[in-house]
Short mmCIF file of C-alpha atoms in Angstrom, two decimals:
data_model
loop_
_atom_site.label_atom_id
_atom_site.label_comp_id
_atom_site.label_asym_id
_atom_site.label_seq_id
_atom_site.Cartn_x
_atom_site.Cartn_y
_atom_site.Cartn_z
CA MET A 386 42.51 -28.73 -3.91
CA ALA A 387 40.22 -25.71 -3.64
CA VAL A 388 37.59 -25.34 -6.35
CA GLU A 389 36.95 -21.84 -7.65
CA ILE A 390 33.23 -21.16 -7.51
CA ASP A 391 31.76 -18.57 -9.83
CA ILE A 392 28.47 -17.95 -11.60
CA THR A 393 28.56 -18.37 -15.36
CA THR A 394 25.63 -16.62 -17.03
CA GLY A 395 24.58 -17.99 -20.39
CA GLU A 396 24.86 -15.83 -23.51
CA ALA A 397 21.13 -16.15 -24.22
CA GLN A 398 20.24 -14.71 -20.82
CA ARG A 399 22.80 -11.91 -21.10
CA ARG A 400 21.22 -10.90 -24.42
CA ILE A 401 17.77 -10.37 -22.96
CA GLU A 402 18.59 -9.09 -19.45
CA GLU A 403 20.79 -6.43 -17.90
CA VAL A 404 21.56 -5.57 -14.29
CA PRO A 405 19.32 -2.58 -13.37
CA LYS A 406 21.23 0.65 -12.85
CA ASP A 407 18.48 2.85 -11.40
CA PRO A 408 17.95 2.81 -7.64
CA ILE A 409 14.79 1.21 -6.29
CA GLU A 410 12.38 3.92 -5.19
CA PRO A 411 11.34 3.53 -1.55
CA PRO A 412 7.67 2.63 -0.96
CA ARG A 413 5.37 5.55 -0.28
CA GLU A 414 1.96 6.26 1.22
CA ASN A 415 -0.65 6.77 -1.50
CA GLY A 416 -4.10 7.82 -0.34
CA SER A 417 -6.45 6.48 2.31
CA PHE A 418 -7.23 2.78 2.70
CA GLU A 419 -10.59 1.46 3.94
CA LEU A 420 -9.99 -1.04 6.72
CA ASP A 421 -12.19 -3.99 7.59
CA GLN A 422 -13.06 -4.58 11.25
CA ALA A 423 -11.57 -8.07 11.13
CA VAL A 424 -8.15 -6.45 10.86
CA VAL A 425 -8.82 -4.14 13.82
CA HIS A 426 -9.88 -7.13 15.92
CA ALA A 427 -6.60 -8.84 14.96
CA PHE A 428 -4.38 -6.05 16.34
CA PRO A 429 -1.79 -7.74 18.60
CA VAL A 430 -2.34 -5.38 21.56
CA GLN A 431 -5.84 -5.25 22.99
CA GLY A 432 -7.27 -1.73 23.13
CA THR A 433 -5.22 -0.48 20.17
CA LYS A 434 -7.05 2.19 18.14
CA LEU A 435 -6.70 2.85 14.41
CA VAL A 436 -5.63 6.41 13.60
CA HIS A 437 -5.20 6.14 9.83
CA ALA A 438 -4.72 3.60 7.05
CA PHE A 439 -2.84 4.38 3.83
CA HIS A 440 -2.30 2.51 0.60
CA TYR A 441 1.40 1.66 0.74
CA ALA A 442 3.94 0.01 -1.57
CA GLU A 443 3.07 -2.63 -4.17
CA SER A 444 2.75 -6.39 -4.13
CA LEU A 445 2.12 -8.95 -6.87
CA GLU A 446 -1.61 -9.83 -6.94
CA SER A 447 -2.23 -8.21 -3.52
CA THR A 448 -3.16 -4.84 -2.04
CA THR A 449 -0.93 -3.43 0.68
CA ALA A 450 -1.38 -0.78 3.34
CA LYS A 451 0.38 0.99 6.22
CA LEU A 452 -1.65 1.33 9.40
CA VAL A 453 -1.05 4.04 11.99
CA VAL A 454 -2.38 3.10 15.43
CA ASP A 455 -2.40 4.37 18.99
CA LEU A 456 -1.48 1.81 21.65
CA PRO A 457 -3.21 1.82 25.05
CA ASP A 458 -0.12 3.41 26.62
CA GLY A 459 -0.40 6.38 24.24
CA LYS A 460 2.48 5.40 21.97
CA THR A 461 2.10 5.44 18.19
CA GLU A 462 2.75 2.18 16.36
CA TYR A 463 2.68 1.08 12.71
CA TYR A 464 1.49 -2.15 11.12
CA PHE A 465 1.80 -3.52 7.60
CA LEU A 466 -1.22 -5.10 5.92
CA LYS A 467 -1.55 -7.30 2.84
CA VAL A 468 -4.94 -8.17 1.34
CA ALA A 469 -5.58 -10.90 -1.25
CA ILE A 470 -8.80 -12.14 -2.85
CA GLY A 471 -10.53 -15.51 -2.99
CA ASP A 472 -9.51 -19.03 -2.04
CA THR A 473 -6.08 -18.50 -3.55
CA GLY A 474 -5.71 -15.31 -1.52
CA SER A 475 -6.54 -17.23 1.64
CA LYS A 476 -3.86 -19.83 0.94
CA LYS A 477 -1.28 -17.16 0.07
CA CYS A 478 -1.90 -15.32 3.34
CA GLU A 479 -1.59 -18.54 5.32
CA GLY A 480 1.60 -19.57 3.52
CA GLU A 481 3.30 -16.23 4.03
CA TYR A 482 2.13 -16.04 7.65
CA GLU A 483 3.69 -19.42 8.40
CA SER A 484 6.86 -18.45 6.52
CA LEU A 485 7.20 -15.22 8.50
CA LYS A 486 6.63 -17.05 11.77
CA ALA A 487 9.24 -19.68 10.96
CA ILE A 488 11.94 -17.18 9.97
CA HIS A 489 11.20 -14.79 12.83
CA ALA A 490 11.44 -17.67 15.33
CA VAL A 491 14.98 -18.47 14.18
CA SER A 492 16.23 -14.98 13.39
CA PRO A 493 14.19 -12.21 15.07
CA GLY A 494 14.62 -8.99 13.15
CA PHE A 495 15.56 -10.66 9.87
CA ALA A 496 11.87 -10.83 8.94
CA PRO A 497 8.88 -8.79 10.13
CA GLU A 498 6.93 -10.36 12.96
CA ALA A 499 3.64 -11.89 11.77
CA TYR A 500 0.63 -10.96 13.93
CA ALA A 501 -2.40 -12.58 12.29
CA TRP A 502 -4.12 -13.65 9.11
CA GLY A 503 -7.82 -14.15 8.47
CA LYS A 504 -10.94 -13.29 6.47
CA TYR A 505 -12.64 -9.92 6.13
CA LYS A 506 -15.89 -9.58 8.10
CA ILE A 507 -17.82 -7.97 5.23
CA LYS A 508 -20.14 -10.78 4.09
CA GLU A 509 -20.00 -10.02 0.39
CA SER A 510 -16.21 -9.85 0.44
CA GLU A 511 -13.91 -12.78 -0.35
CA ALA A 512 -10.88 -10.85 0.90
CA TYR A 513 -8.23 -12.26 3.23
CA PHE A 514 -5.59 -10.35 5.14
CA LEU A 515 -2.12 -10.75 6.58
CA LEU A 516 -1.15 -8.39 9.40
CA GLU A 517 2.50 -7.98 10.32
CA GLU A 518 5.09 -5.67 11.81
CA PHE A 519 5.84 -2.53 9.79
CA ARG A 520 9.48 -2.01 8.83
CA ASP A 521 10.60 1.29 7.36
CA ILE A 522 12.99 0.85 4.43
CA ARG A 523 16.24 2.79 4.11
CA GLU A 524 17.32 1.30 0.78
CA GLN A 525 16.88 -1.72 -1.48
CA PRO A 526 18.34 -4.19 -1.94
CA ALA A 527 20.26 -4.80 1.25
CA ASP A 528 24.03 -4.56 0.80
CA PRO A 529 25.97 -7.81 0.10
CA VAL A 530 27.77 -8.14 3.44
CA ARG A 531 24.79 -7.61 5.72
CA LEU A 532 22.33 -9.61 3.59
CA ALA A 533 24.68 -12.56 3.13
CA ARG A 534 25.59 -12.69 6.81
CA ARG A 535 21.99 -12.79 7.99
CA LEU A 536 20.75 -15.15 5.28
CA ALA A 537 23.59 -17.59 5.96
CA ASP A 538 22.88 -17.36 9.69
CA LEU A 539 19.25 -18.32 9.04
CA HIS A 540 20.39 -21.25 6.92
CA HIS A 541 22.91 -22.38 9.54
CA ARG A 542 20.72 -22.15 12.63
CA SER A 543 17.32 -23.26 11.34
CA LYS A 544 16.25 -26.83 12.01
CA SER A 545 13.53 -28.75 10.20
CA PRO A 546 10.90 -29.87 12.74
CA THR A 547 10.85 -33.33 11.13
CA GLY A 548 14.50 -33.50 10.08
CA LYS A 549 13.24 -33.67 6.49
CA PHE A 550 12.83 -31.39 3.47
CA GLY A 551 9.48 -29.69 2.87
CA PHE A 552 7.02 -27.55 4.82
CA HIS A 553 3.79 -28.03 6.79
CA VAL A 554 1.67 -25.81 4.50
CA LYS A 555 1.70 -24.84 0.85
CA THR A 556 3.54 -21.60 0.10
CA TRP A 557 3.12 -19.43 -2.98
CA HIS A 558 5.64 -17.84 -5.34
CA GLY A 559 3.42 -15.13 -6.79
CA GLY A 560 0.55 -17.00 -8.43
CA ILE A 561 2.29 -20.37 -8.25
CA ALA A 562 1.37 -22.84 -5.53
CA GLN A 563 4.67 -24.48 -4.60
CA ASP A 564 4.57 -28.27 -4.35
CA VAL A 565 6.56 -28.33 -1.09
CA ASN A 566 3.88 -29.04 1.54
CA GLN A 567 5.06 -32.56 2.31
CA TRP A 568 8.09 -34.04 4.04
CA ASP A 569 10.80 -36.02 2.28
CA ASP A 570 14.18 -37.44 3.26
CA SER A 571 15.45 -36.80 -0.27
CA TRP A 572 16.16 -33.25 -1.41
CA ALA A 573 16.33 -34.46 -5.03
CA ALA A 574 12.81 -35.91 -4.72
CA LEU A 575 11.30 -32.79 -3.16
CA PHE A 576 13.02 -30.41 -5.57
CA GLY A 577 12.04 -32.59 -8.54
CA ARG A 578 8.35 -32.36 -7.58
CA HIS A 579 8.68 -28.62 -6.93
CA LEU A 580 10.30 -27.89 -10.30
CA GLY A 581 8.05 -30.38 -12.08
CA HIS A 582 4.92 -28.58 -10.89
CA ILE A 583 6.27 -25.20 -12.03
CA VAL A 584 7.08 -26.70 -15.43
CA GLU A 585 3.52 -28.01 -15.78
CA VAL A 586 2.11 -24.54 -15.02
CA ALA A 587 4.44 -22.99 -17.64
CA LYS A 588 3.69 -25.45 -20.47
CA PRO A 589 0.36 -23.96 -21.66
CA ILE A 590 1.84 -20.46 -21.47
CA LEU A 591 4.85 -21.28 -23.66
CA ASN A 592 3.17 -23.91 -25.86
CA SER A 593 6.65 -25.01 -26.94
CA ARG A 594 7.61 -28.58 -27.86
CA GLU A 595 11.26 -27.66 -27.29
CA PHE A 596 10.48 -26.53 -23.73
CA ASP A 597 8.57 -29.76 -23.10
CA ILE A 598 11.50 -31.90 -24.26
CA VAL A 599 14.17 -29.95 -22.37
CA SER A 600 12.18 -29.83 -19.15
CA LYS A 601 11.54 -33.60 -19.32
CA LEU A 602 15.26 -34.26 -19.73
CA THR A 603 16.06 -31.85 -16.90
CA LEU A 604 13.69 -33.57 -14.49
CA GLU A 605 14.66 -37.11 -15.46
CA LYS A 606 18.42 -36.70 -15.96
CA VAL A 607 19.79 -33.43 -14.59
CA VAL A 608 18.01 -33.32 -11.22
CA PRO A 609 19.21 -36.78 -10.09
CA ARG A 610 22.69 -36.24 -11.54
CA LEU A 611 23.24 -32.99 -9.62
CA LEU A 612 21.23 -33.50 -6.44
CA HIS A 613 21.62 -37.18 -5.53
CA PRO A 614 25.39 -36.77 -4.89
CA LEU A 615 24.57 -34.25 -2.13
CA GLN A 616 23.30 -37.18 -0.04
CA GLU A 617 25.56 -39.99 -1.29
CA ASN A 618 28.91 -41.43 -0.19
CA GLY A 619 28.33 -40.51 3.44
CA ARG A 620 27.36 -36.89 2.72
CA VAL A 621 24.64 -35.41 4.92
CA LEU A 622 22.60 -32.48 3.62
CA LYS A 623 20.95 -30.34 6.29
CA PRO A 624 17.41 -29.09 5.53
CA SER A 625 17.67 -25.32 5.99
CA LEU A 626 14.80 -22.87 6.28
CA ILE A 627 14.92 -20.83 3.08
CA HIS A 628 13.30 -17.57 2.02
CA GLY A 629 12.10 -19.00 -1.28
CA ASP A 630 12.15 -15.81 -3.38
CA CYS A 631 15.17 -13.78 -2.31
CA TRP A 632 15.64 -11.03 -4.91
CA ASP A 633 16.16 -7.24 -4.93
CA GLY A 634 12.55 -6.32 -4.18
CA ASN A 635 12.27 -8.66 -1.19
CA THR A 636 15.36 -7.46 0.69
CA ALA A 637 16.15 -4.12 2.30
CA LEU A 638 18.06 -2.25 4.96
CA ASP A 639 15.97 -1.24 7.96
CA ALA A 640 15.81 2.55 8.33
CA LYS A 641 15.94 2.32 12.13
CA THR A 642 18.58 -0.37 12.74
CA GLY A 643 20.54 -0.37 9.48
CA GLU A 644 20.32 -4.18 9.45
CA ALA A 645 19.34 -6.30 6.46
CA PHE A 646 15.88 -7.83 6.52
CA VAL A 647 13.67 -9.81 4.12
CA PHE A 648 9.96 -10.11 3.40
CA ASP A 649 7.46 -11.53 0.84
CA MET A 650 8.80 -15.02 1.45
CA CYS A 651 7.50 -18.42 0.31
CA SER A 652 9.54 -20.59 2.62
CA PHE A 653 10.24 -24.29 3.05
CA TYR A 654 13.10 -26.44 4.31
CA GLY A 655 15.53 -27.15 1.50
CA HIS A 656 19.14 -26.97 0.37
CA ASN A 657 20.54 -23.62 1.52
CA GLU A 658 22.05 -23.01 -1.95
CA TYR A 659 18.52 -22.85 -3.39
CA ASP A 660 18.08 -19.27 -2.15
CA THR A 661 21.08 -18.10 -4.20
CA GLY A 662 19.65 -19.57 -7.41
CA ASN A 663 17.64 -16.38 -7.78
CA TRP A 664 20.87 -14.33 -7.72
CA ARG A 665 22.02 -15.69 -11.07
CA ALA A 666 19.66 -13.71 -13.30
CA PRO A 667 21.10 -10.43 -14.66
CA ARG A 668 17.69 -8.79 -14.13
CA HIS A 669 18.50 -8.72 -10.40
CA ARG A 670 20.96 -6.43 -8.65
CA LEU A 671 21.75 -9.43 -6.44
CA SER A 672 23.47 -10.97 -9.47
CA GLU A 673 26.46 -8.71 -8.74
CA LYS A 674 29.31 -10.99 -7.67
CA ALA A 675 29.71 -9.34 -4.28
CA TYR A 676 26.51 -11.03 -3.11
CA ILE A 677 27.46 -14.63 -3.85
CA LEU A 678 31.05 -14.07 -2.70
CA SER A 679 29.80 -12.66 0.61
CA TYR A 680 27.41 -15.56 1.04
CA LYS A 681 30.15 -18.16 0.43
CA ARG A 682 32.31 -16.55 3.10
CA ASN A 683 29.52 -17.26 5.58
CA PHE A 684 28.35 -20.64 4.27
CA PRO A 685 30.83 -22.83 2.30
CA VAL A 686 29.48 -24.60 -0.78
CA SER A 687 28.16 -28.14 -0.46
CA GLU A 688 30.10 -31.12 -1.72
CA PRO A 689 30.66 -32.04 -4.45
CA ALA A 690 31.90 -28.46 -4.80
CA GLU A 691 32.70 -28.89 -8.50
CA ASP A 692 28.94 -29.17 -9.17
CA TRP A 693 28.14 -25.83 -7.54
CA ASP A 694 27.66 -23.76 -10.70
CA ALA A 695 25.54 -26.44 -12.34
CA ARG A 696 23.38 -26.72 -9.21
CA ASN A 697 23.02 -22.94 -9.10
CA LEU A 698 21.86 -22.98 -12.72
CA LEU A 699 19.40 -25.78 -11.95
CA TYR A 700 17.96 -23.87 -8.97
CA SER A 701 17.67 -20.73 -11.10
CA LEU A 702 15.21 -22.54 -13.37
CA THR A 703 12.48 -22.39 -10.74
CA PHE A 704 12.81 -18.60 -10.50
CA ASN A 705 13.19 -17.94 -14.23
CA THR A 706 10.21 -20.17 -15.03
CA GLY A 707 8.27 -18.56 -12.20
CA ASN A 708 9.10 -15.15 -13.67
CA LEU A 709 7.62 -16.05 -17.05
CA ILE A 710 4.47 -17.37 -15.33
CA ASN A 711 3.96 -14.47 -12.93
CA ILE A 712 5.05 -11.50 -15.06
CA PRO A 713 3.14 -10.67 -18.26
CA GLY A 714 5.65 -9.72 -20.95
CA SER A 715 8.50 -11.45 -19.10
CA GLN A 716 11.69 -11.64 -21.18
CA GLN A 717 11.98 -15.25 -20.05
CA ARG A 718 9.27 -16.07 -22.61
CA GLU A 719 11.62 -15.19 -25.45
#
C-alpha cells in the first residue's frame, strides 16, 4: 500500500517563522576590490590579465568579489572569488573547494567549477581565497522542477569513493566545522556524530537544561530508532553526495542556460534525504510543497517509507540548530 508522504510543520515553528514573500534581490557589483597577487597566479589559464575586480554579493563570514579578466585569446571572462580569514578561513576554503570539485565531477554545470584555493601572498595577511567559475544569476531560488531534477540526479549518480558515508576533508556549515571527515559503514553512526557535534556547539549559546535533555534523548533514542532501519532487514542505503546546505540563498537559475545550479556547499556522502531536511523550515521558500513533491518524483523515499516525515524532522534539526549558531538574533533561539 502506498504511503502518503508530506511534511508536517510543528505549531511552534509556524508561530515564529513565515515563508518569505519578497523576491530575492540579485547580487550586484559594489565598488572596487583590491586583489592579491596569489589570486592572479591562480588563474586557470596562463597569461590571463585582470581587468577589474568588484565587491560582489554577500557571504556568511567571508568577502566575495567578481573578477573581470582578459584571456590570452582576447576574450573576456569572469571569475568568482571568496576570501576568508585565519586558520578557520583556510579550512573553509579547502572544504568548499573539495565540495565543488566533487559535485562538478558528477554533474558538470550543477555547481560552479572550482579553480584553486590558497593563501594570500601579503605577509601580514592571514587571508585565504577560493577561486571558482562565475555564474550569473537569473533568479533565486531555482524553480521546483529544475532544482529537484538536478539535485536528485546528483544523488542518484554520485558514488562514494570508499563505499561509505563521510568525506575526505572537514566541511563547514557557516561557522560550524562539520564532524563528517571520516568514513563509516553506518549512516546512523555518522549522522549521530554530526548532529552531536552541532548540539555541543549550541549548548553554551542556549544555556538551556531543557535543550540539553531533549538533545541527549534525540541522540540516544531517536537517531537509532529512525536511522538504523534504513540499513536493516536486507535494506541497502547508498551513500549519496549531498550539497549539505541546500536552501533558497544557495540555489539559483543560471542567467545564460536557464538551468538550476547550486553553490556555497558543505558536502559529504550521506543519505540523500538529508538535503531535503533544510526544506522543512517555513523561513525558506523551498518549504513550499512543490519542491519536495518534485524531488520525490525523481527520487522515491527510502524504506521504511512510513518513517519519512520523522526522518525529515530529524534531519531538519541540524539546519535549525546551525541557524541559531550562525545567525545572531535567529528565531530558532526562542
